[in-house]
């Protein structure tokens, strides 16, 4: 009887901590819903009563998330997605800003890692309406202007031409048409061609976030440059993580060990198999064992 009371108390704590859940929508790069994705969602480690919910997506691509959750998504054949990061164990997508629903998982690209240059700098709102001419890496034959009003970039080729891409990582050229100038809001990815028409670089410009500073409330935007050398328009750009970077992003999965706030939404055996399959390669045996023990004891099963 005492044990049953204790179990009910534990389950009550789970419901109290994980009560604020909502639907999570997962699609592939073409917008089609993905079924059978392991979805882990929870509050960041280190907060009182850390909470995590484990679920599997339905045939409509729907799973469960905590309101203000971090999210990790796993499915065979796709690059894992951790806290806004497409995280295929060794390769990653550079994180930027908030990613609204639906969450997009990209089918796995088997490609050698590339050296990707990353640089950030702050751009203060200009007094005029012509934008701000940005300082570029010397090897890129471009001029770039940034406009605060609509958070857009205008890129002009000084030689060769430009071909747009839907994103910097994983995606290739969006068209075969060459442009002298491109413009895009918040994120702009594109290829830079040489005078002979061959690809030389892939570049991405990102307005990561604005900040109001000073008495006059001047807005400063933190801009990010990404660029790498390329020799075609189809091989996807992927980035190899260092061991330190890999450990950092794996740690973004909420650790359920500090407390009982752990809940399953779905078939426990199916979730258990998915956890063993996808978390074992992350080399977090103690955390994984904590998950499995809680499932075996029936904690937080709806």
PDB file of N, CA and C in Angstrom, residues 163-240:
ATOM      1  N   UNK A 163      24.206  32.210 -57.618  1.00  0.00           N
ATOM      2  CA  UNK A 163      23.087  31.279 -57.753  1.00  0.00           C
ATOM      3  C   UNK A 163      22.505  31.055 -56.358  1.00  0.00           C
ATOM      4  N   UNK A 164      21.206  31.314 -56.148  1.00  0.00           N
ATOM      5  CA  UNK A 164      20.618  31.160 -54.808  1.00  0.00           C
ATOM      6  C   UNK A 164      20.475  29.701 -54.406  1.00  0.00           C
ATOM      7  N   UNK A 165      20.430  29.477 -53.078  1.00  0.00           N
ATOM      8  CA  UNK A 165      20.193  28.161 -52.502  1.00  0.00           C
ATOM      9  C   UNK A 165      19.174  28.321 -51.377  1.00  0.00           C
ATOM     10  N   UNK A 166      18.402  27.270 -51.104  1.00  0.00           N
ATOM     11  CA  UNK A 166      17.372  27.371 -50.076  1.00  0.00           C
ATOM     12  C   UNK A 166      17.963  27.440 -48.679  1.00  0.00           C
ATOM     13  N   UNK A 167      19.167  26.947 -48.490  1.00  0.00           N
ATOM     14  CA  UNK A 167      19.848  27.023 -47.194  1.00  0.00           C
ATOM     15  C   UNK A 167      21.318  26.678 -47.401  1.00  0.00           C
ATOM     16  N   UNK A 168      22.136  27.017 -46.402  1.00  0.00           N
ATOM     17  CA  UNK A 168      23.573  26.799 -46.533  1.00  0.00           C
ATOM     18  C   UNK A 168      23.926  25.325 -46.438  1.00  0.00           C
ATOM     19  N   UNK A 169      23.427  24.649 -45.386  1.00  0.00           N
ATOM     20  CA  UNK A 169      23.740  23.237 -45.176  1.00  0.00           C
ATOM     21  C   UNK A 169      22.716  22.339 -45.857  1.00  0.00           C
ATOM     22  N   UNK A 170      23.179  21.185 -46.344  1.00  0.00           N
ATOM     23  CA  UNK A 170      22.378  20.090 -46.865  1.00  0.00           C
ATOM     24  C   UNK A 170      21.780  20.367 -48.243  1.00  0.00           C
ATOM     25  N   UNK A 171      21.367  21.586 -48.569  1.00  0.00           N
ATOM     26  CA  UNK A 171      20.672  21.880 -49.824  1.00  0.00           C
ATOM     27  C   UNK A 171      21.649  22.322 -50.905  1.00  0.00           C
ATOM     28  N   UNK A 172      21.295  22.029 -52.176  1.00  0.00           N
ATOM     29  CA  UNK A 172      22.093  22.475 -53.307  1.00  0.00           C
ATOM     30  C   UNK A 172      21.527  23.745 -53.906  1.00  0.00           C
ATOM     31  N   UNK A 173      21.788  23.963 -55.182  1.00  0.00           N
ATOM     32  CA  UNK A 173      21.308  25.157 -55.862  1.00  0.00           C
ATOM     33  C   UNK A 173      19.793  25.119 -56.013  1.00  0.00           C
ATOM     34  N   UNK A 174      19.153  26.281 -55.855  1.00  0.00           N
ATOM     35  CA  UNK A 174      17.698  26.363 -55.998  1.00  0.00           C
ATOM     36  C   UNK A 174      17.285  26.517 -57.454  1.00  0.00           C
ATOM     37  N   UNK A 175      18.205  26.923 -58.306  1.00  0.00           N
ATOM     38  CA  UNK A 175      17.923  27.157 -59.729  1.00  0.00           C
ATOM     39  C   UNK A 175      19.246  27.114 -60.477  1.00  0.00           C
ATOM     40  N   UNK A 176      19.165  27.033 -61.777  1.00  0.00           N
ATOM     41  CA  UNK A 176      20.383  27.090 -62.599  1.00  0.00           C
ATOM     42  C   UNK A 176      20.644  28.502 -63.113  1.00  0.00           C
ATOM     43  N   UNK A 177      19.698  29.400 -62.875  1.00  0.00           N
ATOM     44  CA  UNK A 177      19.838  30.773 -63.363  1.00  0.00           C
ATOM     45  C   UNK A 177      20.897  31.529 -62.568  1.00  0.00           C
ATOM     46  N   UNK A 178      21.720  32.294 -63.266  1.00  0.00           N
ATOM     47  CA  UNK A 178      22.770  33.092 -62.643  1.00  0.00           C
ATOM     48  C   UNK A 178      22.307  34.544 -62.493  1.00  0.00           C
ATOM     49  N   UNK A 179      22.652  35.151 -61.365  1.00  0.00           N
ATOM     50  CA  UNK A 179      22.241  36.525 -61.079  1.00  0.00           C
ATOM     51  C   UNK A 179      23.459  37.390 -60.777  1.00  0.00           C
ATOM     52  N   UNK A 180      23.336  38.663 -61.077  1.00  0.00           N
ATOM     53  CA  UNK A 180      24.366  39.626 -60.685  1.00  0.00           C
ATOM     54  C   UNK A 180      24.131  40.118 -59.261  1.00  0.00           C
ATOM     55  N   UNK A 181      22.856  40.037 -58.817  1.00  0.00           N
ATOM     56  CA  UNK A 181      22.511  40.558 -57.493  1.00  0.00           C
ATOM     57  C   UNK A 181      21.397  39.701 -56.885  1.00  0.00           C
ATOM     58  N   UNK A 182      21.474  39.501 -55.564  1.00  0.00           N
ATOM     59  CA  UNK A 182      20.451  38.772 -54.820  1.00  0.00           C
ATOM     60  C   UNK A 182      20.063  39.581 -53.590  1.00  0.00           C
ATOM     61  N   UNK A 183      18.806  39.385 -53.139  1.00  0.00           N
ATOM     62  CA  UNK A 183      18.381  40.036 -51.905  1.00  0.00           C
ATOM     63  C   UNK A 183      17.508  39.060 -51.126  1.00  0.00           C
ATOM     64  N   UNK A 184      17.676  39.023 -49.808  1.00  0.00           N
ATOM     65  CA  UNK A 184      16.885  38.139 -48.970  1.00  0.00           C
ATOM     66  C   UNK A 184      16.823  38.660 -47.559  1.00  0.00           C
ATOM     67  N   UNK A 185      15.737  38.324 -46.861  1.00  0.00           N
ATOM     68  CA  UNK A 185      15.522  38.782 -45.499  1.00  0.00           C
ATOM     69  C   UNK A 185      15.991  37.743 -44.494  1.00  0.00           C
ATOM     70  N   UNK A 186      16.740  38.206 -43.495  1.00  0.00           N
ATOM     71  CA  UNK A 186      17.185  37.438 -42.324  1.00  0.00           C
ATOM     72  C   UNK A 186      18.221  36.366 -42.658  1.00  0.00           C
ATOM     73  N   UNK A 187      17.957  35.510 -43.642  1.00  0.00           N
ATOM     74  CA  UNK A 187      18.914  34.466 -44.028  1.00  0.00           C
ATOM     75  C   UNK A 187      19.002  34.427 -45.549  1.00  0.00           C
ATOM     76  N   UNK A 188      20.226  34.478 -46.074  1.00  0.00           N
ATOM     77  CA  UNK A 188      20.427  34.434 -47.516  1.00  0.00           C
ATOM     78  C   UNK A 188      21.606  33.513 -47.824  1.00  0.00           C
ATOM     79  N   UNK A 189      21.313  32.404 -48.516  1.00  0.00           N
ATOM     80  CA  UNK A 189      22.360  31.451 -48.897  1.00  0.00           C
ATOM     81  C   UNK A 189      22.506  31.442 -50.413  1.00  0.00           C
ATOM     82  N   UNK A 190      23.745  31.318 -50.892  1.00  0.00           N
ATOM     83  CA  UNK A 190      23.973  31.390 -52.335  1.00  0.00           C
ATOM     84  C   UNK A 190      25.361  30.865 -52.691  1.00  0.00           C
ATOM     85  N   UNK A 191      25.526  30.531 -53.980  1.00  0.00           N
ATOM     86  CA  UNK A 191      26.818  30.133 -54.522  1.00  0.00           C
ATOM     87  C   UNK A 191      27.447  31.324 -55.238  1.00  0.00           C
ATOM     88  N   UNK A 192      28.770  31.382 -55.204  1.00  0.00           N
ATOM     89  CA  UNK A 192      29.530  32.405 -55.917  1.00  0.00           C
ATOM     90  C   UNK A 192      30.300  31.707 -57.034  1.00  0.00           C
ATOM     91  N   UNK A 193      30.059  32.150 -58.267  1.00  0.00           N
ATOM     92  CA  UNK A 193      30.722  31.568 -59.431  1.00  0.00           C
ATOM     93  C   UNK A 193      31.899  32.424 -59.873  1.00  0.00           C
ATOM     94  N   UNK A 194      32.863  31.776 -60.497  1.00  0.00           N
ATOM     95  CA  UNK A 194      33.972  32.507 -61.077  1.00  0.00           C
ATOM     96  C   UNK A 194      33.609  33.043 -62.451  1.00  0.00           C
ATOM     97  N   UNK A 195      34.519  33.767 -63.077  1.00  0.00           N
ATOM     98  CA  UNK A 195      34.273  34.319 -64.421  1.00  0.00           C
ATOM     99  C   UNK A 195      34.035  33.239 -65.453  1.00  0.00           C
ATOM    100  N   UNK A 196      34.564  32.041 -65.208  1.00  0.00           N
ATOM    101  CA  UNK A 196      34.376  30.946 -66.160  1.00  0.00           C
ATOM    102  C   UNK A 196      33.099  30.159 -65.892  1.00  0.00           C
ATOM    103  N   UNK A 197      32.300  30.603 -64.890  1.00  0.00           N
ATOM    104  CA  UNK A 197      31.028  29.956 -64.594  1.00  0.00           C
ATOM    105  C   UNK A 197      31.107  28.776 -63.656  1.00  0.00           C
ATOM    106  N   UNK A 198      32.287  28.444 -63.156  1.00  0.00           N
ATOM    107  CA  UNK A 198      32.420  27.322 -62.234  1.00  0.00           C
ATOM    108  C   UNK A 198      32.216  27.793 -60.799  1.00  0.00           C
ATOM    109  N   UNK A 199      31.596  26.953 -59.934  1.00  0.00           N
ATOM    110  CA  UNK A 199      31.371  27.333 -58.538  1.00  0.00           C
ATOM    111  C   UNK A 199      32.688  27.496 -57.783  1.00  0.00           C
ATOM    112  N   UNK A 200      32.772  28.527 -56.957  1.00  0.00           N
ATOM    113  CA  UNK A 200      33.968  28.773 -56.149  1.00  0.00           C
ATOM    114  C   UNK A 200      33.689  28.735 -54.656  1.00  0.00           C
ATOM    115  N   UNK A 201      32.558  29.344 -54.239  1.00  0.00           N
ATOM    116  CA  UNK A 201      32.230  29.418 -52.816  1.00  0.00           C
ATOM    117  C   UNK A 201      30.737  29.186 -52.616  1.00  0.00           C
ATOM    118  N   UNK A 202      30.399  28.714 -51.421  1.00  0.00           N
ATOM    119  CA  UNK A 202      29.023  28.808 -50.958  1.00  0.00           C
ATOM    120  C   UNK A 202      29.030  29.695 -49.723  1.00  0.00           C
ATOM    121  N   UNK A 203      28.071  30.609 -49.674  1.00  0.00           N
ATOM    122  CA  UNK A 203      28.054  31.645 -48.637  1.00  0.00           C
ATOM    123  C   UNK A 203      26.669  31.702 -48.015  1.00  0.00           C
ATOM    124  N   UNK A 204      26.614  32.045 -46.730  1.00  0.00           N
ATOM    125  CA  UNK A 204      25.337  32.299 -46.070  1.00  0.00           C
ATOM    126  C   UNK A 204      25.483  33.511 -45.165  1.00  0.00           C
ATOM    127  N   UNK A 205      24.502  34.393 -45.228  1.00  0.00           N
ATOM    128  CA  UNK A 205      24.436  35.575 -44.366  1.00  0.00           C
ATOM    129  C   UNK A 205      23.228  35.430 -43.459  1.00  0.00           C
ATOM    130  N   UNK A 206      23.407  35.694 -42.175  1.00  0.00           N
ATOM    131  CA  UNK A 206      22.335  35.499 -41.202  1.00  0.00           C
ATOM    132  C   UNK A 206      22.252  36.701 -40.280  1.00  0.00           C
ATOM    133  N   UNK A 207      21.052  37.260 -40.143  1.00  0.00           N
ATOM    134  CA  UNK A 207      20.794  38.253 -39.100  1.00  0.00           C
ATOM    135  C   UNK A 207      20.322  37.474 -37.883  1.00  0.00           C
ATOM    136  N   UNK A 208      21.226  37.206 -36.960  1.00  0.00           N
ATOM    137  CA  UNK A 208      20.913  36.294 -35.861  1.00  0.00           C
ATOM    138  C   UNK A 208      19.918  36.891 -34.891  1.00  0.00           C
ATOM    139  N   UNK A 209      20.153  38.101 -34.414  1.00  0.00           N
ATOM    140  CA  UNK A 209      19.210  38.720 -33.484  1.00  0.00           C
ATOM    141  C   UNK A 209      19.542  40.192 -33.326  1.00  0.00           C
ATOM    142  N   UNK A 210      18.525  41.033 -33.080  1.00  0.00           N
ATOM    143  CA  UNK A 210      18.755  42.458 -32.831  1.00  0.00           C
ATOM    144  C   UNK A 210      18.886  42.733 -31.341  1.00  0.00           C
ATOM    145  N   UNK A 211      19.507  43.851 -31.004  1.00  0.00           N
ATOM    146  CA  UNK A 211      19.632  44.268 -29.613  1.00  0.00           C
ATOM    147  C   UNK A 211      19.527  45.789 -29.548  1.00  0.00           C
ATOM    148  N   UNK A 212      18.703  46.256 -28.637  1.00  0.00           N
ATOM    149  CA  UNK A 212      18.574  47.699 -28.434  1.00  0.00           C
ATOM    150  C   UNK A 212      19.579  48.129 -27.385  1.00  0.00           C
ATOM    151  N   UNK A 213      20.416  49.107 -27.716  1.00  0.00           N
ATOM    152  CA  UNK A 213      21.501  49.503 -26.822  1.00  0.00           C
ATOM    153  C   UNK A 213      21.512  51.023 -26.644  1.00  0.00           C
ATOM    154  N   UNK A 214      22.009  51.459 -25.485  1.00  0.00           N
ATOM    155  CA  UNK A 214      22.242  52.885 -25.260  1.00  0.00           C
ATOM    156  C   UNK A 214      20.985  53.667 -24.941  1.00  0.00           C
ATOM    157  N   UNK A 215      21.199  54.900 -24.518  1.00  0.00           N
ATOM    158  CA  UNK A 215      20.091  55.775 -24.142  1.00  0.00           C
ATOM    159  C   UNK A 215      19.191  56.056 -25.331  1.00  0.00           C
ATOM    160  N   UNK A 216      19.760  56.181 -26.509  1.00  0.00           N
ATOM    161  CA  UNK A 216      18.980  56.483 -27.700  1.00  0.00           C
ATOM    162  C   UNK A 216      18.318  55.271 -28.332  1.00  0.00           C
ATOM    163  N   UNK A 217      18.386  54.117 -27.642  1.00  0.00           N
ATOM    164  CA  UNK A 217      17.785  52.884 -28.155  1.00  0.00           C
ATOM    165  C   UNK A 217      18.219  52.580 -29.582  1.00  0.00           C
ATOM    166  N   UNK A 218      19.518  52.622 -29.818  1.00  0.00           N
ATOM    167  CA  UNK A 218      20.038  52.257 -31.132  1.00  0.00           C
ATOM    168  C   UNK A 218      19.984  50.735 -31.280  1.00  0.00           C
ATOM    169  N   UNK A 219      19.600  50.258 -32.444  1.00  0.00           N
ATOM    170  CA  UNK A 219      19.507  48.824 -32.622  1.00  0.00           C
ATOM    171  C   UNK A 219      20.776  48.281 -33.246  1.00  0.00           C
ATOM    172  N   UNK A 220      21.339  47.276 -32.610  1.00  0.00           N
ATOM    173  CA  UNK A 220      22.510  46.589 -33.126  1.00  0.00           C
ATOM    174  C   UNK A 220      22.105  45.173 -33.534  1.00  0.00           C
ATOM    175  N   UNK A 221      22.399  44.790 -34.753  1.00  0.00           N
ATOM    176  CA  UNK A 221      22.114  43.435 -35.224  1.00  0.00           C
ATOM    177  C   UNK A 221      23.398  42.625 -35.216  1.00  0.00           C
ATOM    178  N   UNK A 222      23.308  41.398 -34.688  1.00  0.00           N
ATOM    179  CA  UNK A 222      24.443  40.491 -34.721  1.00  0.00           C
ATOM    180  C   UNK A 222      24.342  39.659 -35.994  1.00  0.00           C
ATOM    181  N   UNK A 223      25.287  39.859 -36.889  1.00  0.00           N
ATOM    182  CA  UNK A 223      25.278  39.199 -38.190  1.00  0.00           C
ATOM    183  C   UNK A 223      26.296  38.069 -38.216  1.00  0.00           C
ATOM    184  N   UNK A 224      25.959  37.015 -38.938  1.00  0.00           N
ATOM    185  CA  UNK A 224      26.863  35.868 -39.060  1.00  0.00           C
ATOM    186  C   UNK A 224      27.175  35.614 -40.525  1.00  0.00           C
ATOM    187  N   UNK A 225      28.466  35.396 -40.775  1.00  0.00           N
ATOM    188  CA  UNK A 225      28.950  34.971 -42.094  1.00  0.00           C
ATOM    189  C   UNK A 225      29.293  33.486 -42.018  1.00  0.00           C
ATOM    190  N   UNK A 226      28.890  32.710 -43.025  1.00  0.00           N
ATOM    191  CA  UNK A 226      29.345  31.341 -43.210  1.00  0.00           C
ATOM    192  C   UNK A 226      29.826  31.224 -44.656  1.00  0.00           C
ATOM    193  N   UNK A 227      30.979  30.651 -44.873  1.00  0.00           N
ATOM    194  CA  UNK A 227      31.422  30.439 -46.254  1.00  0.00           C
ATOM    195  C   UNK A 227      32.408  29.282 -46.332  1.00  0.00           C
ATOM    196  N   UNK A 228      32.395  28.610 -47.470  1.00  0.00           N
ATOM    197  CA  UNK A 228      33.288  27.481 -47.699  1.00  0.00           C
ATOM    198  C   UNK A 228      33.570  27.370 -49.193  1.00  0.00           C
ATOM    199  N   UNK A 229      34.689  26.783 -49.540  1.00  0.00           N
ATOM    200  CA  UNK A 229      35.022  26.557 -50.942  1.00  0.00           C
ATOM    201  C   UNK A 229      34.238  25.363 -51.478  1.00  0.00           C
ATOM    202  N   UNK A 230      33.743  25.476 -52.709  1.00  0.00           N
ATOM    203  CA  UNK A 230      32.999  24.390 -53.349  1.00  0.00           C
ATOM    204  C   UNK A 230      33.466  24.252 -54.789  1.00  0.00           C
ATOM    205  N   UNK A 231      33.161  23.104 -55.400  1.00  0.00           N
ATOM    206  CA  UNK A 231      33.499  22.921 -56.817  1.00  0.00           C
ATOM    207  C   UNK A 231      32.323  22.382 -57.616  1.00  0.00           C
ATOM    208  N   UNK A 232      31.122  22.294 -56.992  1.00  0.00           N
ATOM    209  CA  UNK A 232      29.920  21.940 -57.737  1.00  0.00           C
ATOM    210  C   UNK A 232      28.716  22.511 -57.008  1.00  0.00           C
ATOM    211  N   UNK A 233      27.524  22.351 -57.606  1.00  0.00           N
ATOM    212  CA  UNK A 233      26.301  22.927 -57.054  1.00  0.00           C
ATOM    213  C   UNK A 233      25.392  21.882 -56.423  1.00  0.00           C
ATOM    214  N   UNK A 234      25.856  20.642 -56.326  1.00  0.00           N
ATOM    215  CA  UNK A 234      24.984  19.567 -55.838  1.00  0.00           C
ATOM    216  C   UNK A 234      25.469  18.912 -54.552  1.00  0.00           C
ATOM    217  N   UNK A 235      26.787  18.798 -54.348  1.00  0.00           N
ATOM    218  CA  UNK A 235      27.295  18.152 -53.136  1.00  0.00           C
ATOM    219  C   UNK A 235      26.938  18.998 -51.920  1.00  0.00           C
ATOM    220  N   UNK A 236      26.214  18.436 -50.952  1.00  0.00           N
ATOM    221  CA  UNK A 236      25.776  19.249 -49.810  1.00  0.00           C
ATOM    222  C   UNK A 236      26.935  19.639 -48.903  1.00  0.00           C
ATOM    223  N   UNK A 237      26.793  20.792 -48.302  1.00  0.00           N
ATOM    224  CA  UNK A 237      27.773  21.255 -47.326  1.00  0.00           C
ATOM    225  C   UNK A 237      27.400  20.695 -45.964  1.00  0.00           C
ATOM    226  N   UNK A 238      28.303  19.949 -45.357  1.00  0.00           N
ATOM    227  CA  UNK A 238      28.137  19.492 -43.978  1.00  0.00           C
ATOM    228  C   UNK A 238      29.398  19.848 -43.216  1.00  0.00           C
ATOM    229  N   UNK A 239      29.258  20.003 -41.932  1.00  0.00           N
ATOM    230  CA  UNK A 239      30.349  20.467 -41.077  1.00  0.00           C
ATOM    231  C   UNK A 239      30.667  19.418 -40.038  1.00  0.00           C
ATOM    232  N   UNK A 240      31.935  19.060 -39.910  1.00  0.00           N
ATOM    233  CA  UNK A 240      32.319  18.081 -38.908  1.00  0.00           C
ATOM    234  C   UNK A 240      32.527  18.768 -37.562  1.00  0.00           C
TER     235      UNK A 240
END
